[in-house]
Tab-separated table of C-alpha atoms and ligand atoms in Angstrom:
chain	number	residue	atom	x	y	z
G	1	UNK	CA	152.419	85.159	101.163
G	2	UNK	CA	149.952	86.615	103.358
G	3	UNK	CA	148.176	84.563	106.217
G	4	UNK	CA	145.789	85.809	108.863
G	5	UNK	CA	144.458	84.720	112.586
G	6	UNK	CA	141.597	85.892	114.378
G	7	UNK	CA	141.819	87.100	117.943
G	8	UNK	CA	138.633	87.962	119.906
G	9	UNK	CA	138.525	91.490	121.155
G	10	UNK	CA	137.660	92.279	125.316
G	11	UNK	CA	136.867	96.224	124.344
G	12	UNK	CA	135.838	98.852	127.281
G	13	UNK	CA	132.828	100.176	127.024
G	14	UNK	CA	133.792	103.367	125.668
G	15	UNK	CA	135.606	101.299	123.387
G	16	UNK	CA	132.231	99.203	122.503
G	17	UNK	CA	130.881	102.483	121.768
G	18	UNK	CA	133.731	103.789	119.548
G	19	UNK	CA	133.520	100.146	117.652
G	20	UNK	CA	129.788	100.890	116.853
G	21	UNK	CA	130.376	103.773	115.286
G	22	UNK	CA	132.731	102.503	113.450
G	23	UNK	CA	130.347	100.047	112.171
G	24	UNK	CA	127.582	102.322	111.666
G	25	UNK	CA	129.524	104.908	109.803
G	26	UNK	CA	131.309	102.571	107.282
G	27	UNK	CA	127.958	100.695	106.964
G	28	UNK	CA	126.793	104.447	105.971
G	29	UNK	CA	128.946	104.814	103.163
G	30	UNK	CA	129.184	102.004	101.671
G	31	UNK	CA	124.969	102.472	101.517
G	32	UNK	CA	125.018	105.995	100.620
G	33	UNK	CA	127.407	105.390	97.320
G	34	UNK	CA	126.001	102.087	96.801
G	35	UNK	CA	122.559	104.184	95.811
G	36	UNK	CA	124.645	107.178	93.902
G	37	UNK	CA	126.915	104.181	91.828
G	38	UNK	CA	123.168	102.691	91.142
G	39	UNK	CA	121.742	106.347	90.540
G	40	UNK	CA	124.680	107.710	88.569
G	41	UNK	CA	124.649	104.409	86.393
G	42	UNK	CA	120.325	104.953	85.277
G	43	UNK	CA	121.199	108.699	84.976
G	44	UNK	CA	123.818	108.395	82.349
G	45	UNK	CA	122.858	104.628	80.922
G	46	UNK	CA	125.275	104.815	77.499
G	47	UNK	CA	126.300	107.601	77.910
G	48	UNK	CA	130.935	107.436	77.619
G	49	UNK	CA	131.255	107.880	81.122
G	50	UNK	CA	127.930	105.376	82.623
G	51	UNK	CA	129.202	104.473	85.688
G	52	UNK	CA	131.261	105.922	89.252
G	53	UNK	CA	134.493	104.881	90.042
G	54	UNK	CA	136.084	104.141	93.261
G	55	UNK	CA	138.376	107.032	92.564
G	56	UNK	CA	135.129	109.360	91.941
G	57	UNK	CA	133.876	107.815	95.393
G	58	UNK	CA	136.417	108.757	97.138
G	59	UNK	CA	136.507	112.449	96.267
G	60	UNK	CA	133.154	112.549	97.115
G	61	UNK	CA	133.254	110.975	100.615
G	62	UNK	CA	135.203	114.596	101.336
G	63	UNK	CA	131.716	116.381	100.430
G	64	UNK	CA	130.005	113.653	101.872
G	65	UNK	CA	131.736	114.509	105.274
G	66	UNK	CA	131.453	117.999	105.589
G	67	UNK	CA	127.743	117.288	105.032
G	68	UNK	CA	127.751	115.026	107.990
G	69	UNK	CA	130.471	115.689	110.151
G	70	UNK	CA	129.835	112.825	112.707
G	71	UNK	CA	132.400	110.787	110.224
G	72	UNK	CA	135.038	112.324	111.199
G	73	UNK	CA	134.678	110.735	114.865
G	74	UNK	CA	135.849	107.560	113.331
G	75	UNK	CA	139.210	106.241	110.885
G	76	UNK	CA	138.863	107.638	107.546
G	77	UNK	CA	140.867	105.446	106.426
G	78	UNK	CA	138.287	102.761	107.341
G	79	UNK	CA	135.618	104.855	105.328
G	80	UNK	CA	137.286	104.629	102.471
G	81	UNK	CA	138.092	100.912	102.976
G	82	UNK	CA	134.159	100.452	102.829
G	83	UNK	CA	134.436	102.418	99.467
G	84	UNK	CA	136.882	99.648	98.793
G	85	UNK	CA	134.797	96.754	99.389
G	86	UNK	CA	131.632	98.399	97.643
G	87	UNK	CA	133.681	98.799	94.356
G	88	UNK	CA	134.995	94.854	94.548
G	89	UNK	CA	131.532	93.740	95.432
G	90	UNK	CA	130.564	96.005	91.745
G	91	UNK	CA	133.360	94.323	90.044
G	92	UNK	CA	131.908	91.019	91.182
G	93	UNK	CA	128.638	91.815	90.018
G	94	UNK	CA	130.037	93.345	86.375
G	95	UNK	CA	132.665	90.284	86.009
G	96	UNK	CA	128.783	87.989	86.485
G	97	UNK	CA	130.804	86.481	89.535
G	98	UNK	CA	127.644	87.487	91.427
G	99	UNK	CA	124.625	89.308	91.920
G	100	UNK	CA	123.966	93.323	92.600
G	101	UNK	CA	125.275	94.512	95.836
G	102	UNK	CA	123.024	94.567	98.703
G	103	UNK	CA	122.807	97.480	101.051
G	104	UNK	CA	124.005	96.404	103.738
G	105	UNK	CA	121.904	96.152	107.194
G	106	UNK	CA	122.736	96.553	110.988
G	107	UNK	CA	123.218	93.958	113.007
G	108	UNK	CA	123.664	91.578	109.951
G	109	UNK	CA	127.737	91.122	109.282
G	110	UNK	CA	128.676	93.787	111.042
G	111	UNK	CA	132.572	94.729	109.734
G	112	UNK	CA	135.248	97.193	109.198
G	113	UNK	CA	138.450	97.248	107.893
G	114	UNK	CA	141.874	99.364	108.868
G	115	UNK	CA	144.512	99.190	106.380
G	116	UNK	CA	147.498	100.916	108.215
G	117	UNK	CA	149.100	102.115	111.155
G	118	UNK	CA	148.144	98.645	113.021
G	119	UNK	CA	150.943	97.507	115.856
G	120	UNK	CA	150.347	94.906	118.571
G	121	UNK	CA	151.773	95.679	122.375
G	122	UNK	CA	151.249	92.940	124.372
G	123	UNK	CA	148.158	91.788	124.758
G	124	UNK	CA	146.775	94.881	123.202
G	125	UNK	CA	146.350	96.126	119.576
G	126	UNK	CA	146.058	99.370	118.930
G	127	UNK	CA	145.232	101.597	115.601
G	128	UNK	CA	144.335	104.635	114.743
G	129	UNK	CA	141.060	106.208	117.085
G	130	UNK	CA	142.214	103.040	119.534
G	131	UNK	CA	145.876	104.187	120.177
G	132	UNK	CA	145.379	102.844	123.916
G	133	UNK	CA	144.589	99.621	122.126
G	134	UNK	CA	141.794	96.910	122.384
G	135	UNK	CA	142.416	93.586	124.847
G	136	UNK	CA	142.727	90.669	123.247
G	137	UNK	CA	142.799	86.664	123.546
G	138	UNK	CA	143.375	83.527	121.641
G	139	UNK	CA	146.207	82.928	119.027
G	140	UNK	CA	148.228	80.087	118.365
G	141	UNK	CA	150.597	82.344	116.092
G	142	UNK	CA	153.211	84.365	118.708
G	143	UNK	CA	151.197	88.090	117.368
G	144	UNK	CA	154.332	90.002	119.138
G	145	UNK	CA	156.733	88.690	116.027
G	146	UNK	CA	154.850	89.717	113.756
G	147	UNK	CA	156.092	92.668	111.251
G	148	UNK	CA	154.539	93.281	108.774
G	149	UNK	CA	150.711	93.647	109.132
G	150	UNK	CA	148.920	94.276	106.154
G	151	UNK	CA	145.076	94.891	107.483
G	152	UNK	CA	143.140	94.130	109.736
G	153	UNK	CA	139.338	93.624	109.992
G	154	UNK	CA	137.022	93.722	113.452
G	155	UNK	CA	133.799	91.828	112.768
G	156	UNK	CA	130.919	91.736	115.090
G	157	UNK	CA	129.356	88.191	116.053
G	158	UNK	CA	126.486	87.428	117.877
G	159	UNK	CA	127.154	90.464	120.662
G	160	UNK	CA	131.350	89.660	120.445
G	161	UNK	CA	133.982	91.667	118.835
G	162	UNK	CA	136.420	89.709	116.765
G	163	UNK	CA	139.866	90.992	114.803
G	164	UNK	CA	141.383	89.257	111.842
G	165	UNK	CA	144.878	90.247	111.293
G	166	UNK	CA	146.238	90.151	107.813
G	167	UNK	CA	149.925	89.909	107.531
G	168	UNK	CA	152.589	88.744	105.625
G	169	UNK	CA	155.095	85.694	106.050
G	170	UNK	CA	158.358	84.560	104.039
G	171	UNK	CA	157.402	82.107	102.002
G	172	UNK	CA	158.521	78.414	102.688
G	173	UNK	CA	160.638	76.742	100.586
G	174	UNK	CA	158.565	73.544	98.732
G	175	UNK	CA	159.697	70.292	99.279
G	176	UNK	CA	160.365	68.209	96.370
G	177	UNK	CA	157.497	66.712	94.731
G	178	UNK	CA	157.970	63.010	95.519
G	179	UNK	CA	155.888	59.705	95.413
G	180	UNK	CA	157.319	58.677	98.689
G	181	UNK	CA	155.817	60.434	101.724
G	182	UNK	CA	152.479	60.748	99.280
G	183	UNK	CA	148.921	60.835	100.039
G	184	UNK	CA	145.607	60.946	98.184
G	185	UNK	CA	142.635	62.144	99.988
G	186	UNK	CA	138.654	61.844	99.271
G	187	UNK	CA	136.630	64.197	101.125
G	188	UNK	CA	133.424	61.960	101.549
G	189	UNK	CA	129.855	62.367	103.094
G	190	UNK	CA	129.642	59.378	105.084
G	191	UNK	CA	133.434	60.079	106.606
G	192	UNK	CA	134.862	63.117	106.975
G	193	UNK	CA	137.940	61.638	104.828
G	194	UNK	CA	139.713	58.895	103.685
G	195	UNK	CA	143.261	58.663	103.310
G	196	UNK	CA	145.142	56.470	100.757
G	197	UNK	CA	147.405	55.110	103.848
G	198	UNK	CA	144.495	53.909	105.974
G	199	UNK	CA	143.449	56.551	107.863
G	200	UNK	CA	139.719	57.201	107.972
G	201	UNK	CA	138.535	60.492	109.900
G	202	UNK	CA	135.236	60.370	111.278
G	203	UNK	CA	133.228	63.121	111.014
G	204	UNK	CA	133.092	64.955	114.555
G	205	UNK	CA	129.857	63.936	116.876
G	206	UNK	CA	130.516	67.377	118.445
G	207	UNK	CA	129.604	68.665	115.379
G	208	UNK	CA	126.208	66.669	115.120
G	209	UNK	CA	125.425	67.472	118.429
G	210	UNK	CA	125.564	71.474	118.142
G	211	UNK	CA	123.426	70.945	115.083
G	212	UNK	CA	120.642	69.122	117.045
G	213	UNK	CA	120.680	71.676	119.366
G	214	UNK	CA	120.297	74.486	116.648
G	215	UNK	CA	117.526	72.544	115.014
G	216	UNK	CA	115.759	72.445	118.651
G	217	UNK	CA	116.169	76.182	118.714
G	218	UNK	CA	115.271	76.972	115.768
G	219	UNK	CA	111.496	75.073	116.173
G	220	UNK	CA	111.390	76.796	119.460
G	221	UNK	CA	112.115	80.675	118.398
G	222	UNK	CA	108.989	79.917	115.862
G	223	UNK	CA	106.674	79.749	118.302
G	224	UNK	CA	107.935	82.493	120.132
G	225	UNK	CA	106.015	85.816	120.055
G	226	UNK	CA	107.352	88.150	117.076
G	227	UNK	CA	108.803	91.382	118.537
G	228	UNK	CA	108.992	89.598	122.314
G	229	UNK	CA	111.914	90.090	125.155
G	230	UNK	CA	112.230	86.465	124.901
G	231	UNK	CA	112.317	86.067	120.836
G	232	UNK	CA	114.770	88.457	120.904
G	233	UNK	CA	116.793	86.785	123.995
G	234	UNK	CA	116.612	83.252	122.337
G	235	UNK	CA	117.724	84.907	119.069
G	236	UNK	CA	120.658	86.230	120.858
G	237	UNK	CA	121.205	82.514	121.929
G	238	UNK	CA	120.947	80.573	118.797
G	239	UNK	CA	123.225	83.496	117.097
G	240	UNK	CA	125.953	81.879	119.530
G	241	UNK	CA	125.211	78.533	119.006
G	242	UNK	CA	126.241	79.111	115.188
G	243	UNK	CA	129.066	80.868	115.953
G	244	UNK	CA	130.332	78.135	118.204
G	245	UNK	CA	129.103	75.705	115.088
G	246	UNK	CA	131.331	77.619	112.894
G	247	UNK	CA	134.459	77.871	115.296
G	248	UNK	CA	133.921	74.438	116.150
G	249	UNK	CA	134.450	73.410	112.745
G	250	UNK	CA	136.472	75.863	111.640
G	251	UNK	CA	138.972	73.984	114.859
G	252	UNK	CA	138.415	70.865	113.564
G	253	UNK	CA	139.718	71.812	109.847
G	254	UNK	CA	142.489	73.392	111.230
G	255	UNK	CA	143.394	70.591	112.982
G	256	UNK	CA	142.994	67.774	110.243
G	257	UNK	CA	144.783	70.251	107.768
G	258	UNK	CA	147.764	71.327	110.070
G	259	UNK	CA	148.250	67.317	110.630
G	260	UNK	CA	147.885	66.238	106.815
G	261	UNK	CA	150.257	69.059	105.673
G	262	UNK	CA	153.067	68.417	108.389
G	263	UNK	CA	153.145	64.640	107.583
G	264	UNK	CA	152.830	64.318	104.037
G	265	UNK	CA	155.374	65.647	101.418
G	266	UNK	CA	152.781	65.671	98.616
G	267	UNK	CA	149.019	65.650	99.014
G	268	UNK	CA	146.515	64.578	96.384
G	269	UNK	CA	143.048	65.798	96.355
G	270	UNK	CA	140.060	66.346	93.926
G	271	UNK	CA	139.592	69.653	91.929
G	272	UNK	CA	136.486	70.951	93.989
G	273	UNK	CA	134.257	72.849	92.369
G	274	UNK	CA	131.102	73.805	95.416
G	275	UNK	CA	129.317	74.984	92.260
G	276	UNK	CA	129.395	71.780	90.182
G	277	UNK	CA	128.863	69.504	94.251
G	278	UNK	CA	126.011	71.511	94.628
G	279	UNK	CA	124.323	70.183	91.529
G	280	UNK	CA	125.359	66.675	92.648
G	281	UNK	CA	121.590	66.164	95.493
G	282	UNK	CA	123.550	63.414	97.308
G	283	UNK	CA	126.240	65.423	97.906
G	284	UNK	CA	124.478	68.652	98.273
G	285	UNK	CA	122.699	67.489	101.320
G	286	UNK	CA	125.684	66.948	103.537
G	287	UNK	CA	127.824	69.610	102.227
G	288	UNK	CA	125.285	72.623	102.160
G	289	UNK	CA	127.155	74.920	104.064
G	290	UNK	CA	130.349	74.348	101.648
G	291	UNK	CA	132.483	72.998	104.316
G	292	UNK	CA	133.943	70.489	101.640
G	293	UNK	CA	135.555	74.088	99.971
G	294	UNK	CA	135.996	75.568	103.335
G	295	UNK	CA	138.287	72.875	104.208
G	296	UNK	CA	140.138	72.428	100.895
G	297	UNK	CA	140.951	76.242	101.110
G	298	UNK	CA	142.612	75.994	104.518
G	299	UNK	CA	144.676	72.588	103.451
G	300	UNK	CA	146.075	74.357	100.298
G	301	UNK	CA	147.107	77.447	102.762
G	302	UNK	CA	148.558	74.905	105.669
G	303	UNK	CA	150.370	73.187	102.625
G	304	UNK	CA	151.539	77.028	101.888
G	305	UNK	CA	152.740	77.428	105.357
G	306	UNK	CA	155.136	73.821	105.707
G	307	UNK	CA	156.278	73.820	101.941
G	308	UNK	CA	154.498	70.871	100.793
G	309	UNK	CA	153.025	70.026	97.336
G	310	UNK	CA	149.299	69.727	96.772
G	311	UNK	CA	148.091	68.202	93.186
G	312	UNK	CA	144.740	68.270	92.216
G	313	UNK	CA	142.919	65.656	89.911
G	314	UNK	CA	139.832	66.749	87.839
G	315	UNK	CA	136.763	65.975	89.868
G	316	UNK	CA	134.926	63.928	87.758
G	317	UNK	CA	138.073	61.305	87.539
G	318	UNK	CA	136.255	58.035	88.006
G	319	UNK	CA	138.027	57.455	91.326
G	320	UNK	CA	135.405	55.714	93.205
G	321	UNK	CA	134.608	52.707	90.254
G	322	UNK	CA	137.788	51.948	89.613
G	323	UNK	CA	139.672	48.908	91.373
G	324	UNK	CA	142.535	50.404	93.291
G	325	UNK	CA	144.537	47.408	92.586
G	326	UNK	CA	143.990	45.603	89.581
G	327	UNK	CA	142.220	49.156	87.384
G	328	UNK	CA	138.878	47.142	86.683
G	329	UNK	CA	136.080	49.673	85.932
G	330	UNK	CA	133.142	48.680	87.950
G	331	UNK	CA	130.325	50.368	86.454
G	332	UNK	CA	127.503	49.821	88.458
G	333	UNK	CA	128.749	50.715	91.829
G	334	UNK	CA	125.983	52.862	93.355
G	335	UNK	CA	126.406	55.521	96.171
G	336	UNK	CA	125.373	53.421	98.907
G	337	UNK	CA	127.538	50.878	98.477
G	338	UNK	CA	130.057	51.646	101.099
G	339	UNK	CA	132.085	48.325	100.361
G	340	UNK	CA	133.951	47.807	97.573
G	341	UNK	CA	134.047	44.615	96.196
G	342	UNK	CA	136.248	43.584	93.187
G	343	UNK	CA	134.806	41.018	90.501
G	344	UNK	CA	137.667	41.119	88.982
G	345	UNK	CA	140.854	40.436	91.283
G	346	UNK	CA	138.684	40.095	94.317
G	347	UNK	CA	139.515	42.954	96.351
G	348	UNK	CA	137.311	43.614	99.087
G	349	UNK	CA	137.861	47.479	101.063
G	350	UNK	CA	135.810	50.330	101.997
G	351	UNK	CA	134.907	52.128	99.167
G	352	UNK	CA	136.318	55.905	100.356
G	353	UNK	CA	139.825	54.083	100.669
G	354	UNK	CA	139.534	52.418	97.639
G	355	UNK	CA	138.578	56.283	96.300
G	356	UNK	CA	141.815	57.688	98.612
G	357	UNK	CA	144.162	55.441	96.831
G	358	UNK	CA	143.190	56.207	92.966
G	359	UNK	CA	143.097	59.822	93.899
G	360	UNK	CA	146.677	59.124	95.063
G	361	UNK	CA	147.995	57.356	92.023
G	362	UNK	CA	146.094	59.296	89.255
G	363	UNK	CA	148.019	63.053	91.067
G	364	UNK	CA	151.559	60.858	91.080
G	365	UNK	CA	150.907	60.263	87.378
G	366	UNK	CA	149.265	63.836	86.477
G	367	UNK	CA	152.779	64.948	87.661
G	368	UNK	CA	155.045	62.020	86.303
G	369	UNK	CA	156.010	60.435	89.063
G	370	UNK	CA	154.073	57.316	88.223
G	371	UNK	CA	153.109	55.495	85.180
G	372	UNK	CA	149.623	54.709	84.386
G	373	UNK	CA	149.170	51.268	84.828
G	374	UNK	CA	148.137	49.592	88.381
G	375	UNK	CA	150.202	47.972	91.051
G	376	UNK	CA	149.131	46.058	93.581
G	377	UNK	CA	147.840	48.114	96.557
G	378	UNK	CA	150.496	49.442	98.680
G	379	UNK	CA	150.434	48.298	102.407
G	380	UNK	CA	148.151	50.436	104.439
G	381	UNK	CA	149.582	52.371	107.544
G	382	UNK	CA	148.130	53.947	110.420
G	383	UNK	CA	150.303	56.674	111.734
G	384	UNK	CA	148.256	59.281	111.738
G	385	UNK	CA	146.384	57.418	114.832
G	386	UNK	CA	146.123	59.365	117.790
G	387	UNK	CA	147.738	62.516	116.637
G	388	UNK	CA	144.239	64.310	116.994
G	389	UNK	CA	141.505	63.334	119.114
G	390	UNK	CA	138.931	62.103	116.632
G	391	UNK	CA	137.587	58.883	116.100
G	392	UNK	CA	139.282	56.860	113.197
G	393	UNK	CA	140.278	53.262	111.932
G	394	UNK	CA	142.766	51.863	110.821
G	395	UNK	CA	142.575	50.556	107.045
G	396	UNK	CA	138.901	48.680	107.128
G	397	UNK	CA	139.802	45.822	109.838
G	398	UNK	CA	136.992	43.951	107.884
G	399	UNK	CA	138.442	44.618	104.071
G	400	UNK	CA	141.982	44.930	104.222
G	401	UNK	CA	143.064	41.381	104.905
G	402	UNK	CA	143.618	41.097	101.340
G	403	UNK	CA	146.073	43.904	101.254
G	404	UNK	CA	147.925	42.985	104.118
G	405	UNK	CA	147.592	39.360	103.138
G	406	UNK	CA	149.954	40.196	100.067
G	407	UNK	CA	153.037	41.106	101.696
J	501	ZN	ZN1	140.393	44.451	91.078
């Protein structure tokens, strides 16, 4: 399987200036063929042959070089990695997965990609045109053990260099798929999640609080002067303060999902679809960013990485209205009730747990490991508690003497 980590780059200047090139040049490409695929393809429109290849692109980024030679000052191999990414992104567009490629602009996701000939020496990595190698900083992962790197890619963020490294690990054996050591999970708006043992994880304030901040900016860069030192400066500034956003949260996932998939043997979660939330306005709202996906995509990888199991129910599984202990159907539960109160047995508990704990049970019978039919709640546990530094609670203090009453 192949997992990656980012590392943030401390280049020279005369590597800063190398690095731009790089940029510029693949940026180049992938622009110039982007207009001859789009030319090429209204030139010869039903005609047996309508459209370029990567292949064709390729042999043409040789004529394409001797016409401007200034490519050679940087990897070719990176060139025709752009060439690479061009044809996926016209493969994406063909397959209707989404819409015509852009050309790409400067300044504006700023990548490029190197494929081979990648090592790591110390605190250094070095490729081809960098053979002294690029300082580095930041990885949990030990970067000296690793063997087999499959690609890397140096991105560009607000005025910082960044490197993702692409490489490959043995595979992890899977656990057993088991009931015991279980755990359902609903990813929620007004929470961050609930789980079906108790645990509740806030969402972070840190979070909130970097968003306020970017809000303030943004007001305040509109009444800046267009073209200005200062736009430009505060531009600069807010193009940090999203990055930091980003990492921040990006930390945070990484945190919740390293802790879920080292604990639990066997995690439960809903099938999510950011298409089919997006359609969904209450959701939308909180989730516009697709964090919600984000998230999932990193707890299925973490999962990857300690061998555990991850089962997903189909999203629109009625796991909110029904009564996690008795199965009553409560039909008119509406959003903002964050309590759920049974008619039925009388079961009183926050409504995200009560979610957590049918998501639970309706994976463990998806895979067999349960029958369908509903036993009394299962004691709620809080072990979870302090192993990250967020805010959480223990199963609802207020709604969870019923649960605890039964034993
Ligand atoms: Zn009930």
């Amino acid at each position: 399987m192949i997992t990656a980590t980012k590392v943030k780059l401390y280049p020279n200047q005369a590597q800063r200036v190398l690095l731009e090139k790089h940029f510029g040049s693949t940026r180049f490409v992938y622009n110039y063929f982007l207009a001859k695929r789009d030319e090429y393809y209204v030139a010869h429109k039903g005609a047996k042959k309508s459209s370029l290849s990567y292949f064709d692109t390729t042999k043409l980024l040789t004529g394409l070089k001797k016409q401007y030679p200034w490519l050679y000052e940087v990897n070719s191999q990176s060139l025709v990695m752009s060439l690479r990414f061009l044809d996926n992104a016209f493969k994406k567009f063909f397959h209707k997965n989404a819409d015509h490629p852009k050309f790409r602009k400067k300044g504006k996701n700023d990548y490029f990609a190197i494929p081979q000939h990648v090592k790591i020496k110390g605190n250094r990595i070095c490729f081809p045109k960098f053979s002294e190698g690029i300082r580095f900083k930041g990885s949990e992962e030990k970067l000296s053990e690793i063997k087999d790197i499959r690609q890397i890619v140096i991105t560009k963020d607000a005025g910082d260099y960044y490197c993702s490294i692409y490489y490959e690990v043995k595979e992890n054996q899977k656990v057993p798929l088991s009931a015991e050591n279980s755990v359902g999970i609903d990813l929620g708006i007004e929470k961050f999640a609930a789980l079906s043992d108790g645990i509740l994880i806030e969402n972070p304030h840190f979070i909130e609080k970097v968003e306020e901040k970017i809000k303030r900016m943004q007001r305040q860069l509109s009444k800046k002067k267009k073209g200005s030192k200062n736009r430009r400066k505060l531009r600069l500034k807010l193009q940090r303060k999203y990055r930091k956003l980003r990492y921040t949260r990006e930390d945070f996932f990484d945190k919740v999902s390293t802790a879920i998939a080292k604990r639990y043997g066997t995690i439960v979660m809903e099938d999510l679809n950011v298409q089919g939330m997006m359609q969904n306005h209450h959701i939308a709202k909180s989730i516009g960013d697709a964090s919600f996906f984000a998230f999932k995509q990193k707890l299925l990888w973490k999962a990857d990485k300690y061998g555990k199991n991850v089962v997903e129910i189909g999203r629109f599984e009625p796991s909110s209205k029904l009564c996690s202990r008795c199965g009553h159907f409560k039909k008119d539960l509406k959003l903002s009730d964050r309590i759920y109160h049974c008619d039925v047995c009388g079961l009183t508990i926050d409504r995200d747990l009560n979610a957590a704990i049918n998501i639970r049970k309706m994976g463990l019978i998806k895979v067999g490991l349960v029958q369908p039919e509903f036993t009394p709640v299962e004691k709620a546990t809080s072990g979870l508690l302090g192993l990250y530094p967020y805010r959480q609670m223990s199963l609802v203090e207020a709604g969870s003497s019923e649960a605890s009453a039964e034993e």
